[in-house]
Short mmCIF file of C-alpha atoms in Angstrom, two decimals:
data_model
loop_
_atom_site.label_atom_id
_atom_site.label_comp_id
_atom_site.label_asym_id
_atom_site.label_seq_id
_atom_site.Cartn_x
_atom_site.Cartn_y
_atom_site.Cartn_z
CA UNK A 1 0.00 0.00 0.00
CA UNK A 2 2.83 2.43 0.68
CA UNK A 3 4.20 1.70 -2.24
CA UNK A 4 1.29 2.58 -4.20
CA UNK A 5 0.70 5.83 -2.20
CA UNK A 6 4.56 6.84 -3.52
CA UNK A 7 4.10 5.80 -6.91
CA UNK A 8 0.53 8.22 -7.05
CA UNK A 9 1.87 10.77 -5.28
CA UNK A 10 5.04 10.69 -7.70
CA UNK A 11 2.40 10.83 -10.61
CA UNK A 12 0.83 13.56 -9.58
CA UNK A 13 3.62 15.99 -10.59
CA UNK A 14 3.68 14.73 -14.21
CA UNK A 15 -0.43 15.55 -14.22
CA UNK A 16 -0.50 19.12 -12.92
CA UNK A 17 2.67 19.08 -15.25
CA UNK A 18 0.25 18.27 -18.49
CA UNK A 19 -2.91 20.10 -17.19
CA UNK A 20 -1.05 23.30 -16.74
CA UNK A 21 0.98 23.01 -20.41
CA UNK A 22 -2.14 22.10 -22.30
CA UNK A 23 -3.77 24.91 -20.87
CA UNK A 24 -0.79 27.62 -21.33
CA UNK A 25 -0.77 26.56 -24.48
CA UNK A 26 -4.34 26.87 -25.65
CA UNK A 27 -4.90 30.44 -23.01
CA UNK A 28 -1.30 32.35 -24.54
CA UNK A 29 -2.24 31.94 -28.59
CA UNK A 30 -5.89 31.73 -28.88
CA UNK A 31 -7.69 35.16 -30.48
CA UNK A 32 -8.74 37.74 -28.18
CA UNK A 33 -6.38 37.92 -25.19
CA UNK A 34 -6.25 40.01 -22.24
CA UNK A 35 -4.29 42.68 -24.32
CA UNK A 36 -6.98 42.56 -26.78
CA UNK A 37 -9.99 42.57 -24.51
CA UNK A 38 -8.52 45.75 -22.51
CA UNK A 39 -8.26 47.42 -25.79
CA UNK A 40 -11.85 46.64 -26.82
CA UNK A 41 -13.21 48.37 -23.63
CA UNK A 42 -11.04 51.41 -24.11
CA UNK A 43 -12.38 51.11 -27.91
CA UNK A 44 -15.94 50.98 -26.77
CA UNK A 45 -15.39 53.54 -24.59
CA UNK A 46 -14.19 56.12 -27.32
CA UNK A 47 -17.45 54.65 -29.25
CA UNK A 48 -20.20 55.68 -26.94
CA UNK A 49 -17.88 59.33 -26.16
CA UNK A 50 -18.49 59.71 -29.45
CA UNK A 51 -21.83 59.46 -29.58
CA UNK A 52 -22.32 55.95 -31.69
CA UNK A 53 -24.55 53.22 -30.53
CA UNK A 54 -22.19 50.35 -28.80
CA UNK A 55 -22.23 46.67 -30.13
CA UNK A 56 -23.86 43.95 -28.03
CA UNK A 57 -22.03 42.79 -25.08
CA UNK A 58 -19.15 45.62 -24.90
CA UNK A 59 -16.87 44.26 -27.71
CA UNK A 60 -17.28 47.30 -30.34
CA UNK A 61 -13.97 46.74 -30.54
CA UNK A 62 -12.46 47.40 -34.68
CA UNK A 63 -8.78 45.61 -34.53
CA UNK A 64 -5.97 47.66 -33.56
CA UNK A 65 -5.42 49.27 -36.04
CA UNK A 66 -5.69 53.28 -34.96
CA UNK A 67 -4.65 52.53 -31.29
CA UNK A 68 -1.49 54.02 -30.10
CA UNK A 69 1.52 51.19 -30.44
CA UNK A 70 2.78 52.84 -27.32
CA UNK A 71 -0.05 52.17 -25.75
CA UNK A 72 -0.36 48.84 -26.68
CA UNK A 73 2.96 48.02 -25.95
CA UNK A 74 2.39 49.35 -22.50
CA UNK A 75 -0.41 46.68 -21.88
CA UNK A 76 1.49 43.97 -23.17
CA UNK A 77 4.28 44.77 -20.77
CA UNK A 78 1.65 45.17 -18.04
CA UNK A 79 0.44 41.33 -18.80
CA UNK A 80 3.52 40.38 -19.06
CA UNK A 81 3.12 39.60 -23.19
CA UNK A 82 6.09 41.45 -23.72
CA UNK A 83 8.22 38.43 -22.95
CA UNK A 84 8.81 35.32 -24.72
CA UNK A 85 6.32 32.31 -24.08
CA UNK A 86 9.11 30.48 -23.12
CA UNK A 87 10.03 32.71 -20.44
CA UNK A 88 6.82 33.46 -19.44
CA UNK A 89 6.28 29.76 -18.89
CA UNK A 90 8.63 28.62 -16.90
CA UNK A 91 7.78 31.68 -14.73
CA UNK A 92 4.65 30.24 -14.31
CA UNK A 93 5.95 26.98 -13.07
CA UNK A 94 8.21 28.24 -10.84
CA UNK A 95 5.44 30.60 -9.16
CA UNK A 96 2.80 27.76 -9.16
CA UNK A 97 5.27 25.24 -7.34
CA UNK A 98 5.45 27.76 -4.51
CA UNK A 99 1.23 28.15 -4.84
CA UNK A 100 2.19 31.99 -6.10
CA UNK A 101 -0.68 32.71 -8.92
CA UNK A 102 -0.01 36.31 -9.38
CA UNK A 103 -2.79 38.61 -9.64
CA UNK A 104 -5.93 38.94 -11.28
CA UNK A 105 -5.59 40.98 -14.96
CA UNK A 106 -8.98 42.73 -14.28
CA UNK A 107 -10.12 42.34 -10.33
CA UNK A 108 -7.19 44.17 -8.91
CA UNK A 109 -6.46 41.48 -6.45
CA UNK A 110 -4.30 38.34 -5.98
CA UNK A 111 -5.95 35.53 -7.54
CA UNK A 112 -5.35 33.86 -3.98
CA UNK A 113 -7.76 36.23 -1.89
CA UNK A 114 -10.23 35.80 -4.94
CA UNK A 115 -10.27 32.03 -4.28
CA UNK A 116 -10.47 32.38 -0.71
CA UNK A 117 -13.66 35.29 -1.33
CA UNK A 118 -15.67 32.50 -3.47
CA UNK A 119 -14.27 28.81 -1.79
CA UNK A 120 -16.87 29.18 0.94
CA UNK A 121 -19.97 29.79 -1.78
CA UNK A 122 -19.08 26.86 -3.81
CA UNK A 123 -17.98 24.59 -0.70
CA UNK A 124 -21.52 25.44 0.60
CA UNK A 125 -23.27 24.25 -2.57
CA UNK A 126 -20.97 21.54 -3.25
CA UNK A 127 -21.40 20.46 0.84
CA UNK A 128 -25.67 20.25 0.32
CA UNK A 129 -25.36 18.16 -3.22
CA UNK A 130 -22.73 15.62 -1.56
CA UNK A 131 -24.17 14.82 1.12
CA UNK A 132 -28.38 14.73 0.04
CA UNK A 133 -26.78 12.70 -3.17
CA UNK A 134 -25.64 10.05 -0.85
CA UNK A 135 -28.58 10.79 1.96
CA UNK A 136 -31.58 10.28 -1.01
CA UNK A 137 -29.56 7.68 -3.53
CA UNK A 138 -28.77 4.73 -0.77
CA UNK A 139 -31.83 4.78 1.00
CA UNK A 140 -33.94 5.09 -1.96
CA UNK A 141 -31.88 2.24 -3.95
CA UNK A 142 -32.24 -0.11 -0.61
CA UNK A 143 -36.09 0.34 -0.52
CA UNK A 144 -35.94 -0.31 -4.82
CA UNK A 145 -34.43 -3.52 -4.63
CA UNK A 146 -36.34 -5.08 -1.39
CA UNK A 147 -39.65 -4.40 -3.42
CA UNK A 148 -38.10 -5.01 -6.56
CA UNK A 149 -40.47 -5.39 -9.26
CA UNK A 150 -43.45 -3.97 -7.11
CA UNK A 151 -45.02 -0.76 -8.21
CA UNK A 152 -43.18 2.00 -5.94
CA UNK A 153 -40.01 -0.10 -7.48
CA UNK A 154 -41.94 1.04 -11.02
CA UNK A 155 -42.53 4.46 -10.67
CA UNK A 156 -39.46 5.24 -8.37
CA UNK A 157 -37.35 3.86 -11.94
CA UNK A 158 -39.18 6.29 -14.42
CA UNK A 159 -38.74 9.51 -11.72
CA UNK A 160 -34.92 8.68 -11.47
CA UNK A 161 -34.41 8.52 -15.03
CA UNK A 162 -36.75 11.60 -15.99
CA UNK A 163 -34.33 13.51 -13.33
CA UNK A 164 -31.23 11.82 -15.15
CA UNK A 165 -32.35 12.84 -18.67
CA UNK A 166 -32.79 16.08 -17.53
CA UNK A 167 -29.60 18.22 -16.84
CA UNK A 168 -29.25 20.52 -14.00
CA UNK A 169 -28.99 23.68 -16.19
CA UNK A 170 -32.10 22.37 -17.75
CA UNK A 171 -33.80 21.97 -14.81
CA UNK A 172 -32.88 25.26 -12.68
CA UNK A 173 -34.86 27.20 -15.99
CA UNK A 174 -37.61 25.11 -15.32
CA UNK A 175 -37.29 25.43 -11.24
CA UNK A 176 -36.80 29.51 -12.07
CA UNK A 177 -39.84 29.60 -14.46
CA UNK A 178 -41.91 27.70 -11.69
CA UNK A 179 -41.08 29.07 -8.42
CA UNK A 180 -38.46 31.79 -9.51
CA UNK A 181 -41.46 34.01 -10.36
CA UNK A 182 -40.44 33.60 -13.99
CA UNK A 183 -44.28 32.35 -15.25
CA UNK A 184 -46.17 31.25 -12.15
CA UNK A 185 -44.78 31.85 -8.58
CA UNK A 186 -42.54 34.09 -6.85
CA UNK A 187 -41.42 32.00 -4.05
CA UNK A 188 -37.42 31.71 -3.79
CA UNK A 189 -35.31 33.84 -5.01
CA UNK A 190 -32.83 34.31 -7.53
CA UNK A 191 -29.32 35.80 -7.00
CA UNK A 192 -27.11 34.81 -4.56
CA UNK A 193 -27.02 32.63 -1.16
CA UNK A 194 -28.05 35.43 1.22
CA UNK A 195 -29.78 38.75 1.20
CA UNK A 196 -29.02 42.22 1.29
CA UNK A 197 -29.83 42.73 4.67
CA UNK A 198 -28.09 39.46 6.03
CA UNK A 199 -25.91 41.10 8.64
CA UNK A 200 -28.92 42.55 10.14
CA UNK A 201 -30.87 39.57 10.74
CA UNK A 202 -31.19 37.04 14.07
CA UNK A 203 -29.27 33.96 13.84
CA UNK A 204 -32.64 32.01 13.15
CA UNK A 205 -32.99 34.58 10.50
CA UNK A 206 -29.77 34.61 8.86
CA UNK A 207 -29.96 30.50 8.51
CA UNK A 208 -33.75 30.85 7.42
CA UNK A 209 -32.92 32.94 4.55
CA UNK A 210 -29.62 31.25 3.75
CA UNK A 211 -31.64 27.93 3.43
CA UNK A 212 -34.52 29.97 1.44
CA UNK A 213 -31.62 31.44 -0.95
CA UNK A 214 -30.15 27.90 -1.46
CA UNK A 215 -33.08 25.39 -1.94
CA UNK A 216 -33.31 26.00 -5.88
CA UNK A 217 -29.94 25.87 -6.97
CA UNK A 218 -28.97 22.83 -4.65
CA UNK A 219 -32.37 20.85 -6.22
CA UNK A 220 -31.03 21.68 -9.71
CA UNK A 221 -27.48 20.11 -8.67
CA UNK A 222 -29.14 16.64 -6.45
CA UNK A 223 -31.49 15.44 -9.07
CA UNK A 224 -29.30 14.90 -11.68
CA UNK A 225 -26.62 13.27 -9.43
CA UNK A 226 -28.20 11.17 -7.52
CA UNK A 227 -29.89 9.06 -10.04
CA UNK A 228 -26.77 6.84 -11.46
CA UNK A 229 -26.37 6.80 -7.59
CA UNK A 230 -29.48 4.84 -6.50
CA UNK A 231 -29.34 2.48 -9.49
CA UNK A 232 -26.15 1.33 -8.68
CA UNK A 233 -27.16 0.94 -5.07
CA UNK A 234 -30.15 -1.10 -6.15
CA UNK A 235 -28.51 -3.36 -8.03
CA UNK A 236 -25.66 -4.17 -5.82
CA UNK A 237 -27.91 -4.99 -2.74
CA UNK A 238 -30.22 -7.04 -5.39
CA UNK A 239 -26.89 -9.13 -6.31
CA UNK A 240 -26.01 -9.27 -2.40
CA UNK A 241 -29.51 -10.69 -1.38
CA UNK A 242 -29.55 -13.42 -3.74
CA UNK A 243 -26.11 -14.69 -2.19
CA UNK A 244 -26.43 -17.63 -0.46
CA UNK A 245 -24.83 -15.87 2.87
CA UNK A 246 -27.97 -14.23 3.25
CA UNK A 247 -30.30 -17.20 3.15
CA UNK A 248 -28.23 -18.32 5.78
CA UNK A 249 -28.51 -15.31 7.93
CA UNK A 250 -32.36 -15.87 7.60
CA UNK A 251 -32.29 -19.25 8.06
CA UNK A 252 -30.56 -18.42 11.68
CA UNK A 253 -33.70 -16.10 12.29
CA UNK A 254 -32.28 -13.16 12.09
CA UNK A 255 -34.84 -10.34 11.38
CA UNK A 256 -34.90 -9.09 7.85
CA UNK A 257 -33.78 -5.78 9.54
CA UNK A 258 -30.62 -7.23 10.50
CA UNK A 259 -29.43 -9.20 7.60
CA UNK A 260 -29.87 -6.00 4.86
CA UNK A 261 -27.97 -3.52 7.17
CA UNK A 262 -25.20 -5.80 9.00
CA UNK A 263 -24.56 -8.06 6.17
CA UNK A 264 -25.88 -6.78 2.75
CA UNK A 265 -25.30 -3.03 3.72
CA UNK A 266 -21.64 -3.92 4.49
CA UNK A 267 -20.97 -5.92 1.40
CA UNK A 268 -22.17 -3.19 -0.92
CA UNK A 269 -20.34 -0.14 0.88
CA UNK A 270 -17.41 -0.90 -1.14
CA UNK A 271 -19.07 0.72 -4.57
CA UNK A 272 -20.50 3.18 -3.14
CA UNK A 273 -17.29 4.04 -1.40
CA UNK A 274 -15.44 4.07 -5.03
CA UNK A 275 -17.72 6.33 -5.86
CA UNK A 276 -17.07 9.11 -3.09
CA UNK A 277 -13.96 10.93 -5.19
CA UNK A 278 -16.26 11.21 -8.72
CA UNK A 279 -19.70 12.52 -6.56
CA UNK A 280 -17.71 15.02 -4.85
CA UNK A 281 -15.53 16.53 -7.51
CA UNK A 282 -19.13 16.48 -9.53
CA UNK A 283 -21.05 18.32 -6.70
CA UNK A 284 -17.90 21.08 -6.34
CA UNK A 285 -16.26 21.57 -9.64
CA UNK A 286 -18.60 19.96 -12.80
CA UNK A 287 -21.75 21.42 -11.57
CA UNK A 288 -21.12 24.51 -10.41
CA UNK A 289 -20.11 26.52 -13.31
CA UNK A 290 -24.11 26.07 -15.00
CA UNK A 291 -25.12 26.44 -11.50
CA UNK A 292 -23.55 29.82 -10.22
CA UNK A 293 -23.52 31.32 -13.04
CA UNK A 294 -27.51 30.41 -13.58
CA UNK A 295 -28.57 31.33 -10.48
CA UNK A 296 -25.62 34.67 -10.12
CA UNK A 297 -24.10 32.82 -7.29
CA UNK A 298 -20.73 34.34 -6.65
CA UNK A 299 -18.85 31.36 -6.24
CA UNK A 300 -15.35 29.73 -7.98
CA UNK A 301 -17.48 28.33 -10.90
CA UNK A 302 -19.00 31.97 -11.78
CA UNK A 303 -15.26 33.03 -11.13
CA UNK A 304 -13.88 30.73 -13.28
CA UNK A 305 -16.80 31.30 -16.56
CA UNK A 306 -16.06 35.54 -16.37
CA UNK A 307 -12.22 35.05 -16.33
CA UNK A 308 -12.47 32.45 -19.62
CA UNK A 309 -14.97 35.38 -20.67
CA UNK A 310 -12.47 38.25 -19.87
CA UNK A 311 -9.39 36.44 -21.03
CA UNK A 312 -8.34 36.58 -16.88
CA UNK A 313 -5.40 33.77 -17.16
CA UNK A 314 -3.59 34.12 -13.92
CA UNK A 315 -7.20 33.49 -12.67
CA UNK A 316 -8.00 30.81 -15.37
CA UNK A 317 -4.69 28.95 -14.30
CA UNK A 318 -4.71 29.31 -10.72
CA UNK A 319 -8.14 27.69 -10.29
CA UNK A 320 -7.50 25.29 -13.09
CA UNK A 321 -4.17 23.94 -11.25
CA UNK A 322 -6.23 23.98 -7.74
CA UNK A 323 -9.34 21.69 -9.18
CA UNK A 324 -6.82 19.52 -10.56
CA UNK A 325 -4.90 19.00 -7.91
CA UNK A 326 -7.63 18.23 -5.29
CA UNK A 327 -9.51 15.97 -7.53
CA UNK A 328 -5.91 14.17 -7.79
CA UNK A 329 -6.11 13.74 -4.08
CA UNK A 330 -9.31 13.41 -3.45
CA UNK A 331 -9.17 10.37 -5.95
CA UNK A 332 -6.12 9.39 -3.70
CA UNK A 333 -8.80 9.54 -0.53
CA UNK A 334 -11.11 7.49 -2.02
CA UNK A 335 -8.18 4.30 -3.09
CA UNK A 336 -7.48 5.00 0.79
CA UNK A 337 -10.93 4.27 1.68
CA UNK A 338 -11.10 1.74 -0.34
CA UNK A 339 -8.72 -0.65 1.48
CA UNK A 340 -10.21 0.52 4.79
CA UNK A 341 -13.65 -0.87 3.56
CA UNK A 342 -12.14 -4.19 2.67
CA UNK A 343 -8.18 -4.77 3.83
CA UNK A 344 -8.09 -7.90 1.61
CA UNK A 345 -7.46 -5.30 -1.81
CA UNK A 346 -4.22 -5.21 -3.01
CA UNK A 347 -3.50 -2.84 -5.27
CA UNK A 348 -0.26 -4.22 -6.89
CA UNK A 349 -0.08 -7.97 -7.50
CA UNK A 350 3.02 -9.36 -5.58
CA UNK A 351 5.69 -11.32 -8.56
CA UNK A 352 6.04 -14.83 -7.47
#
């Protein structure tokens, strides 16, 4: 086991290594950089001084040809463009081995404090979808297969796989429309996790509206997680109770109680432990983007979609090498977990 902890730790170098090339790569020579993007502003800027109508979205922007090389040559110096990539590479992999990500392009503040501002909005989103995923999915796929084939067994299938079909993006619009006071109520609201009065409200008040805030985007991250979740529970336990170990247990007179949740229950916590690392880098990271930026939440996944937007790369980078490298360990957790669930895995076959 140690040896296999050394050899994935090792290989976690090489894979921030990758991530962080691919990326430079595709962020330093694509169209429209950060150099470009300041210039459009300062070209829409002179557009509506003047008078003329500005294009959709800011970006009235003509080329630059007519802008002052001098002052272009000052923002690429200011980016740090006026180097070669070369150089400006291995900068970057000297500053990220020290966890240095510079500062934001546009925010006027280290990309680390910008992390730190929006880790607590996404850790509180990503906290709710873990944890219901895993509080709905293994109950639910316990009761499916004990009355498998029965009716509640029926419809309980064709709601999990109408919430499966449906993506969360899909389904906030249809949450917002319903209960967003889009087309029919006005019930929860829409922007952010607490209200503008939040600092003025009682304790009971402050986690009242909190919870009110969060209910509709954590709904449109749980239902489509949780549904590859309960199937798989399902159809371990249904593989488990057909074992002959169980007819065994009954045949002792154990209640039925006893012989799903001390011996079925522990035979099938090894899948679902497996499947700890991929739920929670799905409820933090994939999900969140559509989500926060959906329902304005001002978290890392909102972050992350305005710096692609704004051509931000210190910011694009930074969180880009933090994701990876906790869903590296975090996968690293869940091997760990693994062999505490059953101490009989091996991970590397001994040679004879």
């Amino acid at each position: 086991m140690l040896i296999y902890l050394l050899k994935r730790l090792a290989a976690i170098v090489p894979t921030l290594l990758g991530v962080l090339t691919i990326t430079f790569l595709v962020t330093q020579f694509v169209p429209g950089g950060p150099v470009d993007h300041m210039l459009a502003q300062i070209d829409g800027a002179d557009v509506r001084s003047g008078g003329e109508a500005e294009s959709s979205g800011g970006w009235s922007y003509s080329g630059r040809s007519g802008i002052d090389a001098a002052q272009i040559g000052q923002l690429s110096e200011l980016y740090g463009f006026d180097r070669p990539p070369l150089e400006r590479y291995w900068q970057m992999l000297k500053n990220f081995a020290r966890f240095e990500f510079g500062d934001s392009y546009f925010h006027n503040q280290s990309v680390w404090s910008l992390i730190k501002d929006k880790l607590g909005v996404s850790v509180s989103l990503g906290v709710w979808t873990f944890f219901l995923t895993y509080l709905v999915s293994v109950p639910l796929g316990i009761a499916k297969a004990v009355r498998a084939g029965s009716r509640f067994d029926f419809i309980t299938s064709l709601l999990v796989l109408a919430g499966y079909a449906v993506p969360g993006f899909v389904l906030g619009v249809l949450l917002i429309l319903l209960f967003g006071g889009g087309s029919f109520w006005d019930i929860f609201p829409l922007r952010g996790l607490t209200s503008d009065n939040f600092d003025e409200l009682t304790p009971l008040g402050k986690a009242t509206d909190y919870l009110w805030h969060v209910t509709l985007p954590v709904i449109a991250s749980v239902v489509s997680h949780f549904a590859m979740k309960t199937l798989l529970t399902k159809n371990m336990f249904l593989e488990e109770i057909r074992r002959q170990y169980v007819l065994t247990a009954r045949a002792k007179g154990l209640s039925e109680r006893q012989v799903l949740w001390k011996h079925v229950f522990r035979n099938t916590l090894l899948p679902l432990v497996t499947g700890f690392p991929a739920t929670f880098i799905a409820a933090f990271f994939t999900g969140s983007l559509l989500i926060e930026t959906l329902f304005s939440i001002d978290g890392l996944g909102l972050l992350s979609y305005e710096s692609i937007n704004s051509r931000d790369y210190p910011v694009v980078l930074g969180t880009l090498y933090l994701f990876t490298l906790i869903g590296l360990f975090v996968k690293l957790a869940g091997d760990i977990a693994y062999v505490l669930v059953d101490p009989r895995i091996r991970f590397s076959a001994q040679e004879n």
